[in-house]
Amino acid sequence: MGARRAPRGPLVLAAAAAPLAACAGLGARFAEEELWLAEPVAWEEVAPVFERRCAPCHADPPLAGATFALRAYGEVAPWVERVRVRVLVQGDMPPGGLQDPEERDLLARWLAQGAQGPAGAEAGAEAGAGAEAGASAGASAGASAGASGGAAPAAPTWDGAVKPLFDLYCNTCHAPTPTGGAPFPLTTYAEAAPFLARFEVRVLERMDMPPGGVRDAGDLATLEAWLRAGGPER
């Protein structure tokens, strides 16, 4: 008969947990954005934010210069990209900006997850009057682009406009030997490419990286266009 295995007491468990504790800081940094995107946000959770912050002007009929209603998902769905830009990027809507950090975080997560509707439909799916408004807006935009006589401008590339922005905003800390708590370098395309989704969260949605956010509107627009295009290298 073999020797009895000693029970796993507190000291044994503590020893087993020690390596995990040593990595907790780095693990938390990597897991934060993944959890931020993975925890589903339903329309029912963000609807009160639209009701409080948008619907007083974006009513039916719209008031105080607003041009469309934002009370129900079918009304919001055609405008999710405009909502994202005005609320999270430009920060000028609602007037004065969305100041409550919990509301801002909730809205950013909902948008980053695809702006799901009450029945699980994505914002791009047909949703009654919302889909009709979206189709009308898309047709107008297409006609305008056709009238102006050209295709959409080429997306920025890493080798073109983007690498200098990483050098300016990121690589002081995300250097070949990272400093300041940065967990990885971002000096080459190969180093940056695995983190495109993370950049969308931290640079465009939460705007907390680089620390304080990218304040230059032109630089932010370049990074946004690059990320929306899939982060092309050249």
XYZ file of C-alpha atoms in Angstrom:
234
model
C 0.000 0.000 0.000
C 1.412 3.368 -0.995
C 1.986 6.218 1.391
C -1.025 8.397 2.104
C -1.006 11.746 0.365
C -0.801 14.612 2.819
C -3.816 16.927 2.770
C -3.420 20.236 1.023
C -3.436 22.696 3.849
C -3.274 26.485 3.753
C 0.509 26.565 3.384
C 0.426 24.255 0.366
C -2.316 26.289 -1.292
C -0.472 29.511 -0.591
C 2.682 28.128 -2.174
C 0.744 27.052 -5.246
C -0.827 30.487 -5.556
C 2.453 32.369 -5.260
C 3.397 32.196 -8.958
C -0.063 33.446 -9.888
C 0.218 36.310 -7.448
C 3.551 37.276 -8.938
C 1.893 37.649 -12.360
C -1.312 39.233 -11.093
C -0.401 42.752 -12.102
C 0.491 41.881 -15.668
C -2.434 39.482 -15.976
C -4.838 42.139 -14.810
C -3.531 44.588 -17.388
C -4.114 42.097 -20.200
C -7.424 40.765 -18.896
C -9.047 44.129 -18.252
C -9.880 44.936 -21.868
C -10.850 41.321 -22.613
C -13.344 41.324 -19.753
C -14.495 44.791 -20.793
C -15.455 43.398 -24.193
C -16.575 39.954 -23.061
C -19.145 40.984 -20.439
C -22.272 41.553 -22.563
C -24.076 44.887 -22.385
C -27.731 44.735 -23.417
C -29.758 47.523 -24.977
C -31.936 47.502 -21.867
C -28.872 48.605 -19.858
C -27.962 51.542 -22.099
C -31.522 52.626 -22.913
C -31.755 54.628 -19.639
C -28.593 56.527 -20.648
C -30.217 57.560 -23.945
C -33.390 58.436 -22.056
C -31.566 60.652 -19.549
C -28.886 62.216 -21.736
C -30.286 62.261 -25.283
C -34.076 62.010 -25.393
C -34.819 65.399 -23.771
C -33.750 66.979 -27.095
C -33.797 63.940 -29.397
C -37.512 63.515 -28.761
C -40.449 63.051 -31.118
C -40.626 65.687 -32.425
C -36.956 66.675 -31.852
C -36.308 69.808 -29.808
C -33.574 72.438 -29.359
C -31.988 71.885 -32.761
C -31.857 68.073 -32.656
C -32.721 66.547 -36.036
C -33.858 63.027 -35.126
C -35.227 61.045 -32.204
C -33.130 58.747 -29.984
C -35.716 57.198 -27.681
C -35.898 53.585 -28.880
C -33.448 51.124 -30.398
C -34.999 51.439 -33.849
C -34.273 55.172 -33.740
C -30.752 54.788 -32.340
C -29.613 51.960 -34.656
C -28.938 54.061 -37.790
C -26.845 56.517 -35.804
C -24.589 54.320 -33.659
C -21.421 55.441 -35.461
C -22.383 59.091 -35.070
C -23.158 58.471 -31.398
C -19.747 56.860 -30.940
C -17.927 59.752 -32.600
C -19.849 62.570 -30.910
C -19.954 61.030 -27.424
C -16.697 59.077 -27.154
C -14.319 60.722 -29.640
C -15.296 64.381 -29.933
C -16.937 64.480 -26.502
C -19.393 67.231 -27.464
C -22.623 65.266 -27.079
C -24.614 65.495 -24.964
C -23.773 69.211 -24.655
C -20.811 69.433 -22.306
C -19.970 65.743 -22.793
C -21.068 62.594 -21.032
C -19.570 63.315 -17.622
C -20.660 60.245 -15.674
C -17.792 57.711 -16.020
C -20.063 54.720 -15.415
C -22.482 55.824 -18.130
C -19.620 56.512 -20.522
C -18.048 53.122 -19.848
C -21.382 51.354 -20.289
C -22.087 53.104 -23.594
C -18.544 52.466 -24.868
C -18.790 48.762 -24.051
C -22.192 48.485 -25.770
C -20.870 50.165 -28.904
C -17.636 48.134 -28.928
C -19.673 44.920 -28.683
C -21.695 45.750 -31.792
C -24.572 47.800 -30.327
C -26.884 44.854 -29.782
C -30.620 45.481 -29.853
C -33.275 44.250 -27.434
C -33.788 41.025 -29.393
C -30.076 40.429 -30.025
C -30.109 42.030 -33.462
C -27.037 44.035 -34.389
C -27.398 47.716 -35.129
C -26.876 47.068 -38.826
C -29.822 44.642 -39.041
C -33.181 45.852 -40.286
C -35.189 47.195 -37.371
C -38.381 48.810 -38.597
C -38.246 52.534 -38.947
C -34.616 52.569 -37.827
C -33.563 50.453 -40.774
C -35.490 52.701 -43.178
C -33.754 55.764 -41.769
C -30.389 54.045 -42.007
C -31.005 53.027 -45.609
C -32.026 56.567 -46.464
C -28.940 58.001 -44.785
C -26.697 55.487 -46.539
C -28.254 56.236 -49.913
C -27.766 59.964 -49.410
C -24.137 59.449 -48.441
C -23.552 57.221 -51.440
C -25.142 59.723 -53.793
C -23.044 62.490 -52.306
C -19.852 60.464 -52.737
C -20.797 59.664 -56.325
C -21.548 63.281 -57.086
C -18.192 64.343 -55.728
C -16.712 61.949 -58.252
C -14.351 59.789 -56.282
C -13.758 56.723 -54.220
C -13.191 56.967 -50.506
C -9.672 58.123 -49.601
C -7.144 55.389 -48.949
C -6.792 54.328 -45.340
C -3.666 55.370 -43.450
C -0.965 52.720 -43.215
C 1.578 51.785 -40.582
C 4.455 52.550 -42.956
C 2.898 55.908 -43.817
C 1.198 58.105 -41.225
C 0.746 55.696 -38.312
C 4.262 54.673 -37.242
C 5.240 58.295 -36.442
C 2.157 58.556 -34.191
C 3.186 55.440 -32.275
C 6.665 56.939 -31.893
C 5.093 60.132 -30.590
C 2.413 58.744 -28.285
C 3.345 55.166 -27.372
C 7.001 54.301 -27.655
C 8.316 56.402 -24.819
C 7.036 53.590 -22.602
C 6.351 50.821 -25.156
C 10.010 50.909 -26.166
C 12.195 47.950 -27.228
C 12.837 47.586 -23.514
C 9.447 48.677 -22.094
C 9.469 51.224 -19.293
C 6.932 52.952 -17.080
C 4.918 49.782 -16.510
C 4.313 49.085 -20.206
C 4.101 45.290 -20.681
C 5.274 45.051 -24.316
C 7.007 47.087 -27.056
C 5.132 48.765 -29.924
C 8.007 49.887 -32.094
C 7.327 47.690 -35.142
C 4.244 46.609 -37.052
C 4.797 43.003 -35.971
C 4.703 44.119 -32.338
C 1.616 46.331 -32.768
C -0.520 44.092 -35.016
C -1.644 41.603 -32.311
C -3.154 44.432 -30.275
C -5.414 46.218 -32.784
C -8.592 45.382 -30.851
C -6.931 46.595 -27.654
C -6.007 49.878 -29.330
C -9.648 50.409 -30.324
C -10.678 49.985 -26.692
C -7.949 52.037 -25.046
C -7.332 54.751 -27.686
C -10.776 55.239 -29.266
C -13.339 54.042 -26.741
C -11.912 54.620 -23.274
C -9.379 57.229 -24.434
C -7.052 56.435 -21.541
C -4.039 55.477 -23.669
C -1.699 57.171 -24.074
C -2.238 58.541 -20.556
C -4.640 61.445 -20.957
C -5.671 60.337 -24.444
C -4.657 61.522 -27.911
C -5.568 65.191 -27.716
C -4.793 66.181 -31.297
C -7.998 65.688 -33.302
C -6.111 65.069 -36.550
C -3.879 62.418 -35.001
C -6.880 60.744 -33.386
C -8.747 60.721 -36.705
C -5.736 59.119 -38.409
C -5.499 56.369 -35.791
C -9.233 55.787 -35.955
C -9.230 55.499 -39.752
C -6.293 53.083 -39.585
C -7.946 50.874 -36.987
C -11.341 50.900 -38.744
C -9.564 49.766 -41.918
C -8.065 46.783 -40.094
C -4.660 48.287 -39.349
C -2.938 47.900 -42.765
C 0.832 47.768 -42.766
C 1.433 49.360 -46.157
